[in-house]
PDB file of C-alpha atoms in Angstrom:
ATOM      1  CA  ARG A  24      69.809  99.098  60.754  1.00  0.00           C
ATOM      2  CA  PRO A  25      68.418  96.511  58.220  1.00  0.00           C
ATOM      3  CA  PRO A  26      65.432  97.829  56.685  1.00  0.00           C
ATOM      4  CA  ILE A  27      61.820  97.324  58.482  1.00  0.00           C
ATOM      5  CA  VAL A  28      59.534  94.723  56.886  1.00  0.00           C
ATOM      6  CA  VAL A  29      56.062  95.142  57.168  1.00  0.00           C
ATOM      7  CA  ALA A  30      54.224  91.603  57.318  1.00  0.00           C
ATOM      8  CA  PRO A  31      50.951  92.068  54.984  1.00  0.00           C
ATOM      9  CA  PRO A  32      47.683  91.304  57.045  1.00  0.00           C
ATOM     10  CA  PRO A  33      46.291  87.930  56.237  1.00  0.00           C
ATOM     11  CA  PRO A  34      43.649  87.494  54.440  1.00  0.00           C
ATOM     12  CA  PRO A  35      40.290  87.262  55.281  1.00  0.00           C
ATOM     13  CA  PRO A  36      38.667  84.385  55.890  1.00  0.00           C
ATOM     14  CA  VAL A  37      37.649  82.813  52.770  1.00  0.00           C
ATOM     15  CA  GLU A  38      33.222  82.191  53.437  1.00  0.00           C
ATOM     16  CA  PRO A  39      32.243  78.314  52.798  1.00  0.00           C
ATOM     17  CA  VAL A  40      30.017  79.095  49.443  1.00  0.00           C
ATOM     18  CA  GLN A  41      26.593  77.297  50.184  1.00  0.00           C
ATOM     19  CA  PRO A  42      25.296  74.754  47.519  1.00  0.00           C
ATOM     20  CA  VAL A  43      21.955  76.033  46.074  1.00  0.00           C
ATOM     21  CA  ILE A  44      19.624  73.585  45.466  1.00  0.00           C
ATOM     22  CA  PRO A  45      16.853  74.416  43.527  1.00  0.00           C
ATOM     23  CA  GLN A  46      13.236  74.559  45.229  1.00  0.00           C
ATOM     24  CA  GLU A  47      10.573  72.264  43.795  1.00  0.00           C
ATOM     25  CA  PRO A  48       7.774  74.033  42.572  1.00  0.00           C
ATOM     26  CA  PRO A  49       4.793  73.641  44.745  1.00  0.00           C
ATOM     27  CA  VAL A  50       2.534  70.571  43.727  1.00  0.00           C
ATOM     28  CA  PRO A  51      -1.149  71.758  43.278  1.00  0.00           C
ATOM     29  CA  PRO A  52      -4.131  70.618  45.899  1.00  0.00           C
ATOM     30  CA  PRO A  53      -5.989  67.636  44.074  1.00  0.00           C
ATOM     31  CA  VAL A  54      -9.398  68.723  42.365  1.00  0.00           C
ATOM     32  CA  ASN A  55     -11.666  67.166  44.869  1.00  0.00           C
ATOM     33  CA  HIS A  56     -14.172  65.770  42.775  1.00  0.00           C
ATOM     34  CA  GLU A  57     -17.797  65.396  43.057  1.00  0.00           C
ATOM     35  CA  SER A  58     -20.354  64.724  40.283  1.00  0.00           C
ATOM     36  CA  PHE A  59     -22.263  67.811  39.045  1.00  0.00           C
ATOM     37  CA  PHE A  60     -25.958  65.179  38.112  1.00  0.00           C
ATOM     38  CA  THR A  61     -28.355  66.110  40.779  1.00  0.00           C
ATOM     39  CA  THR A  62     -30.026  62.385  40.595  1.00  0.00           C
ATOM     40  CA  SER A  63     -27.478  59.369  40.730  1.00  0.00           C
ATOM     41  CA  PRO A  64     -27.149  57.809  37.399  1.00  0.00           C
ATOM     42  CA  ASN A  65     -28.051  54.516  36.785  1.00  0.00           C
ATOM     43  CA  PHE A  66     -24.238  53.419  36.679  1.00  0.00           C
ATOM     44  CA  SER A  67     -20.655  54.910  37.537  1.00  0.00           C
ATOM     45  CA  SER A  68     -17.299  53.884  35.955  1.00  0.00           C
ATOM     46  CA  PRO A  69     -14.140  55.221  36.939  1.00  0.00           C
ATOM     47  CA  ALA A  70     -12.122  56.014  33.677  1.00  0.00           C
ATOM     48  CA  ASN A  71      -8.555  55.752  34.978  1.00  0.00           C
ATOM     49  CA  LEU A  72      -5.483  57.441  32.412  1.00  0.00           C
ATOM     50  CA  THR A  73      -1.674  56.890  32.348  1.00  0.00           C
ATOM     51  CA  ASN A  74      -1.154  59.309  30.052  1.00  0.00           C
ATOM     52  CA  LEU A  75      -2.926  62.410  28.643  1.00  0.00           C
ATOM     53  CA  ASN A  76      -4.136  61.799  24.939  1.00  0.00           C
ATOM     54  CA  LEU A  77      -6.877  60.567  23.013  1.00  0.00           C
ATOM     55  CA  VAL A  78      -6.350  57.428  22.734  1.00  0.00           C
ATOM     56  CA  GLU A  79      -5.787  56.443  25.971  1.00  0.00           C
ATOM     57  CA  ILE A  80      -9.141  58.695  26.694  1.00  0.00           C
ATOM     58  CA  SER A  81     -11.321  56.595  24.227  1.00  0.00           C
ATOM     59  CA  GLU A  82      -9.632  53.260  25.260  1.00  0.00           C
ATOM     60  CA  ALA A  83     -10.568  53.716  28.948  1.00  0.00           C
ATOM     61  CA  LEU A  84     -14.176  54.616  27.576  1.00  0.00           C
ATOM     62  CA  ARG A  85     -14.187  51.541  25.451  1.00  0.00           C
ATOM     63  CA  LYS A  86     -13.451  48.964  27.839  1.00  0.00           C
ATOM     64  CA  ILE A  87     -16.006  50.694  30.170  1.00  0.00           C
ATOM     65  CA  ILE A  88     -18.922  49.801  27.380  1.00  0.00           C
ATOM     66  CA  SER A  89     -17.157  46.341  26.470  1.00  0.00           C
ATOM     67  CA  GLY A  90     -19.568  44.604  29.530  1.00  0.00           C
ATOM     68  CA  GLY A  91     -22.981  46.480  28.196  1.00  0.00           C
ATOM     69  CA  ARG A  92     -25.355  48.758  29.482  1.00  0.00           C
ATOM     70  CA  PRO A  93     -29.777  48.069  29.259  1.00  0.00           C
ATOM     71  CA  GLU A  94     -30.454  50.724  26.543  1.00  0.00           C
ATOM     72  CA  GLY A  95     -31.323  54.563  27.959  1.00  0.00           C
ATOM     73  CA  SER A  96     -29.268  53.474  30.834  1.00  0.00           C
ATOM     74  CA  VAL A  97     -27.128  57.191  31.432  1.00  0.00           C
ATOM     75  CA  GLU A  98     -23.068  55.911  33.104  1.00  0.00           C
ATOM     76  CA  GLU A  99     -21.275  58.487  34.669  1.00  0.00           C
ATOM     77  CA  VAL A 100     -17.502  59.053  34.151  1.00  0.00           C
ATOM     78  CA  THR A 101     -14.879  59.558  36.884  1.00  0.00           C
ATOM     79  CA  PHE A 102     -11.395  60.698  34.735  1.00  0.00           C
ATOM     80  CA  SER A 103      -8.346  60.223  36.632  1.00  0.00           C
ATOM     81  CA  LEU A 104      -5.499  60.346  35.232  1.00  0.00           C
ATOM     82  CA  ARG A 105      -2.257  58.476  37.264  1.00  0.00           C
ATOM     83  CA  GLY A 106      -4.629  58.643  40.517  1.00  0.00           C
ATOM     84  CA  ARG A 107      -5.567  62.113  40.168  1.00  0.00           C
ATOM     85  CA  ALA A 108      -8.856  63.098  39.329  1.00  0.00           C
ATOM     86  CA  LEU A 109      -8.688  64.461  35.310  1.00  0.00           C
ATOM     87  CA  GLU A 110      -9.051  68.809  35.547  1.00  0.00           C
ATOM     88  CA  ALA A 111     -11.676  70.087  32.658  1.00  0.00           C
ATOM     89  CA  GLN A 112      -8.587  72.410  30.984  1.00  0.00           C
ATOM     90  CA  ASP A 113      -6.494  69.372  30.987  1.00  0.00           C
ATOM     91  CA  PHE A 114      -9.294  67.587  29.310  1.00  0.00           C
ATOM     92  CA  LEU A 115     -10.289  70.754  27.375  1.00  0.00           C
ATOM     93  CA  GLY A 116      -6.850  71.092  25.828  1.00  0.00           C
ATOM     94  CA  VAL A 117      -7.075  67.635  24.636  1.00  0.00           C
ATOM     95  CA  VAL A 118     -10.149  67.759  23.323  1.00  0.00           C
ATOM     96  CA  VAL A 119     -11.011  70.817  21.654  1.00  0.00           C
ATOM     97  CA  PRO A 120      -7.215  72.766  21.772  1.00  0.00           C
ATOM     98  CA  ASN A 121      -8.671  75.353  19.669  1.00  0.00           C
ATOM     99  CA  LEU A 122     -10.726  76.552  21.850  1.00  0.00           C
ATOM    100  CA  SER A 123      -8.163  76.042  24.874  1.00  0.00           C
ATOM    101  CA  LYS A 124      -6.467  78.547  23.148  1.00  0.00           C
ATOM    102  CA  GLU A 125      -8.948  81.688  23.098  1.00  0.00           C
ATOM    103  CA  GLY A 126      -9.552  81.021  26.407  1.00  0.00           C
ATOM    104  CA  LEU A 127     -11.824  78.167  27.139  1.00  0.00           C
ATOM    105  CA  MET A 128      -9.251  76.630  29.669  1.00  0.00           C
ATOM    106  CA  SER A 129      -9.444  79.881  32.256  1.00  0.00           C
ATOM    107  CA  SER A 130     -13.604  79.911  32.138  1.00  0.00           C
ATOM    108  CA  PHE A 131     -14.371  76.838  34.243  1.00  0.00           C
ATOM    109  CA  GLN A 132     -14.213  75.443  37.237  1.00  0.00           C
ATOM    110  CA  LYS A 133     -11.148  72.201  37.429  1.00  0.00           C
ATOM    111  CA  ASP A 134     -13.670  69.775  38.139  1.00  0.00           C
ATOM    112  CA  PHE A 135     -16.249  68.468  35.824  1.00  0.00           C
ATOM    113  CA  THR A 136     -18.141  65.668  34.997  1.00  0.00           C
ATOM    114  CA  GLY A 137     -18.588  63.030  32.089  1.00  0.00           C
ATOM    115  CA  PHE A 138     -21.042  60.394  31.029  1.00  0.00           C
ATOM    116  CA  LEU A 139     -22.320  57.833  28.823  1.00  0.00           C
ATOM    117  CA  TYR A 140     -25.577  57.222  27.065  1.00  0.00           C
ATOM    118  CA  HIS A 141     -26.101  54.139  26.011  1.00  0.00           C
ATOM    119  CA  ASN A 142     -28.690  53.416  22.706  1.00  0.00           C
ATOM    120  CA  LYS A 143     -29.700  50.705  20.424  1.00  0.00           C
ATOM    121  CA  GLN A 144     -26.875  52.765  18.145  1.00  0.00           C
ATOM    122  CA  GLY A 145     -23.863  52.520  20.873  1.00  0.00           C
ATOM    123  CA  ALA A 146     -22.584  54.871  23.803  1.00  0.00           C
ATOM    124  CA  TRP A 147     -22.189  58.309  22.883  1.00  0.00           C
ATOM    125  CA  PRO A 148     -20.187  60.311  26.059  1.00  0.00           C
ATOM    126  CA  GLY A 149     -21.251  63.677  27.194  1.00  0.00           C
ATOM    127  CA  TYR A 150     -19.590  65.918  29.161  1.00  0.00           C
ATOM    128  CA  VAL A 151     -20.776  69.022  31.778  1.00  0.00           C
ATOM    129  CA  PHE A 152     -18.293  71.985  32.998  1.00  0.00           C
ATOM    130  CA  ARG A 153     -19.214  74.990  35.537  1.00  0.00           C
ATOM    131  CA  ILE A 154     -18.249  78.426  34.215  1.00  0.00           C
ATOM    132  CA  SER A 155     -15.768  79.426  36.978  1.00  0.00           C
ATOM    133  CA  ALA A 156     -17.180  82.431  39.310  1.00  0.00           C
ATOM    134  CA  ASP A 157     -14.773  85.106  38.229  1.00  0.00           C
ATOM    135  CA  ALA A 158     -15.084  84.229  34.685  1.00  0.00           C
ATOM    136  CA  ASP A 159     -16.242  86.842  32.131  1.00  0.00           C
ATOM    137  CA  ARG A 160     -20.582  84.868  31.645  1.00  0.00           C
ATOM    138  CA  GLU A 161     -20.811  86.447  28.052  1.00  0.00           C
ATOM    139  CA  GLY A 162     -17.005  85.875  26.569  1.00  0.00           C
ATOM    140  CA  THR A 163     -17.164  82.602  28.009  1.00  0.00           C
ATOM    141  CA  LYS A 164     -20.851  81.917  26.270  1.00  0.00           C
ATOM    142  CA  THR A 165     -19.171  83.646  23.103  1.00  0.00           C
ATOM    143  CA  ILE A 166     -15.862  81.214  23.086  1.00  0.00           C
ATOM    144  CA  VAL A 167     -18.015  77.995  23.787  1.00  0.00           C
ATOM    145  CA  LYS A 168     -20.419  78.723  20.576  1.00  0.00           C
ATOM    146  CA  SER A 169     -17.345  79.155  18.537  1.00  0.00           C
ATOM    147  CA  ILE A 170     -17.298  74.938  19.567  1.00  0.00           C
ATOM    148  CA  GLU A 171     -19.455  75.217  16.057  1.00  0.00           C
ATOM    149  CA  LEU A 172     -16.681  76.223  13.962  1.00  0.00           C
ATOM    150  CA  SER A 173     -14.565  73.656  15.612  1.00  0.00           C
ATOM    151  CA  PRO A 174     -12.404  70.826  13.235  1.00  0.00           C
ATOM    152  CA  ASP A 175     -11.959  69.219  16.137  1.00  0.00           C
ATOM    153  CA  LEU A 176     -15.182  68.159  17.233  1.00  0.00           C
ATOM    154  CA  ALA A 177     -15.009  64.358  16.088  1.00  0.00           C
ATOM    155  CA  ASN A 178     -12.324  64.126  19.054  1.00  0.00           C
ATOM    156  CA  PHE A 179     -15.477  63.371  21.276  1.00  0.00           C
ATOM    157  CA  TYR A 180     -16.693  60.276  19.790  1.00  0.00           C
ATOM    158  CA  LEU A 181     -15.839  56.980  19.803  1.00  0.00           C
ATOM    159  CA  GLN A 182     -16.834  56.319  16.172  1.00  0.00           C
ATOM    160  CA  SER A 183     -16.867  59.104  13.584  1.00  0.00           C
ATOM    161  CA  PRO A 184     -19.424  60.159  13.588  1.00  0.00           C
ATOM    162  CA  GLY A 185     -20.041  61.051   9.654  1.00  0.00           C
ATOM    163  CA  ASP A 186     -20.300  63.603   7.485  1.00  0.00           C
ATOM    164  CA  PRO A 187     -22.443  66.509   8.842  1.00  0.00           C
ATOM    165  CA  LYS A 188     -26.226  66.564   7.411  1.00  0.00           C
ATOM    166  CA  THR A 189     -27.231  69.586   8.577  1.00  0.00           C
ATOM    167  CA  GLY A 190     -25.272  72.769  10.077  1.00  0.00           C
ATOM    168  CA  PHE A 191     -25.937  73.637  14.195  1.00  0.00           C
ATOM    169  CA  LYS A 192     -29.893  74.561  14.557  1.00  0.00           C
ATOM    170  CA  ASP A 193     -31.080  76.038  17.489  1.00  0.00           C
ATOM    171  CA  GLY A 194     -32.637  73.057  19.312  1.00  0.00           C
ATOM    172  CA  LEU A 195     -34.429  73.305  23.123  1.00  0.00           C
ATOM    173  CA  SER A 196     -35.485  76.169  25.207  1.00  0.00           C
ATOM    174  CA  LEU A 197     -32.854  75.508  28.712  1.00  0.00           C
ATOM    175  CA  GLU A 198     -32.497  77.686  31.432  1.00  0.00           C
ATOM    176  CA  GLY A 199     -29.740  79.433  30.053  1.00  0.00           C
ATOM    177  CA  GLY A 200     -31.309  79.862  26.436  1.00  0.00           C
ATOM    178  CA  VAL A 201     -31.385  77.658  23.820  1.00  0.00           C
ATOM    179  CA  ALA A 202     -30.036  74.548  22.518  1.00  0.00           C
ATOM    180  CA  ARG A 203     -27.751  74.290  19.939  1.00  0.00           C
ATOM    181  CA  TYR A 204     -27.501  70.720  18.161  1.00  0.00           C
ATOM    182  CA  ARG A 205     -25.915  69.673  14.301  1.00  0.00           C
ATOM    183  CA  VAL A 206     -26.851  65.683  12.610  1.00  0.00           C
ATOM    184  CA  TYR A 207     -24.400  63.284  11.154  1.00  0.00           C
ATOM    185  CA  SER A 208     -24.275  61.424   8.866  1.00  0.00           C
ATOM    186  CA  GLN A 209     -23.586  58.010  11.298  1.00  0.00           C
ATOM    187  CA  PRO A 210     -27.374  56.747  12.649  1.00  0.00           C
ATOM    188  CA  GLY A 211     -27.472  58.337  16.145  1.00  0.00           C
ATOM    189  CA  ALA A 212     -24.757  60.919  15.851  1.00  0.00           C
ATOM    190  CA  SER A 213     -25.261  64.407  16.587  1.00  0.00           C
ATOM    191  CA  PHE A 214     -23.646  67.596  18.493  1.00  0.00           C
ATOM    192  CA  ASN A 215     -25.009  69.043  21.346  1.00  0.00           C
ATOM    193  CA  TYR A 216     -24.621  71.898  23.246  1.00  0.00           C
ATOM    194  CA  GLY A 217     -26.562  74.064  25.890  1.00  0.00           C
ATOM    195  CA  TRP A 218     -26.121  76.750  28.724  1.00  0.00           C
ATOM    196  CA  VAL A 219     -28.441  74.949  32.058  1.00  0.00           C
ATOM    197  CA  GLY A 220     -27.617  77.993  34.658  1.00  0.00           C
ATOM    198  CA  ASP A 221     -23.941  78.255  35.124  1.00  0.00           C
ATOM    199  CA  TYR A 222     -23.303  74.874  33.265  1.00  0.00           C
ATOM    200  CA  VAL A 223     -22.427  73.938  29.994  1.00  0.00           C
ATOM    201  CA  VAL A 224     -23.785  70.051  28.860  1.00  0.00           C
ATOM    202  CA  ILE A 225     -22.317  69.077  25.639  1.00  0.00           C
ATOM    203  CA  SER A 226     -23.682  65.262  24.790  1.00  0.00           C
ATOM    204  CA  THR A 227     -22.551  64.015  21.278  1.00  0.00           C
ATOM    205  CA  SER A 228     -26.450  61.718  20.668  1.00  0.00           C
TER     206      SER A 228
END
């Protein structure tokens, strides 16, 4: 008899390999900007940025002031980055990177308000930030106070404020405590900050 040959079973069907399509990270919703001013300022202008760096921020502000404004006027500045409202954390990360690393970036709400104060010495930028509802208030105040030791304060100015003429001193009494200020050698230049309720106000004059 010839040997009985048993045919091997057919191989199982091979399932086609489905390509793995990487998922795009979700795009966070844009910040809805609302001014922190309770009374409308004298003027309002946009500062549209293509790239986020100190040079572009300064150029955008200089473009705004090139038309001139009356002495004593306040002009709100609305910052945007490539068509979206600029977030406070991103702004602070460029202007005061040393404080951002200490936790300041997560302490404030994403929205913030910028402004320019115009007087005979020039135009002086200022900014208002609002503390987040879940932030550690006392811890945030401690971090903000460390701005007095920051090497980056000149980043807030459109031109060098010169050398410090004084250390930081107590100034006006505000709702959230006493404002603090330092005077520089350039006429009109001083650095001021203080709390008003949930808001911290920074001004360069």
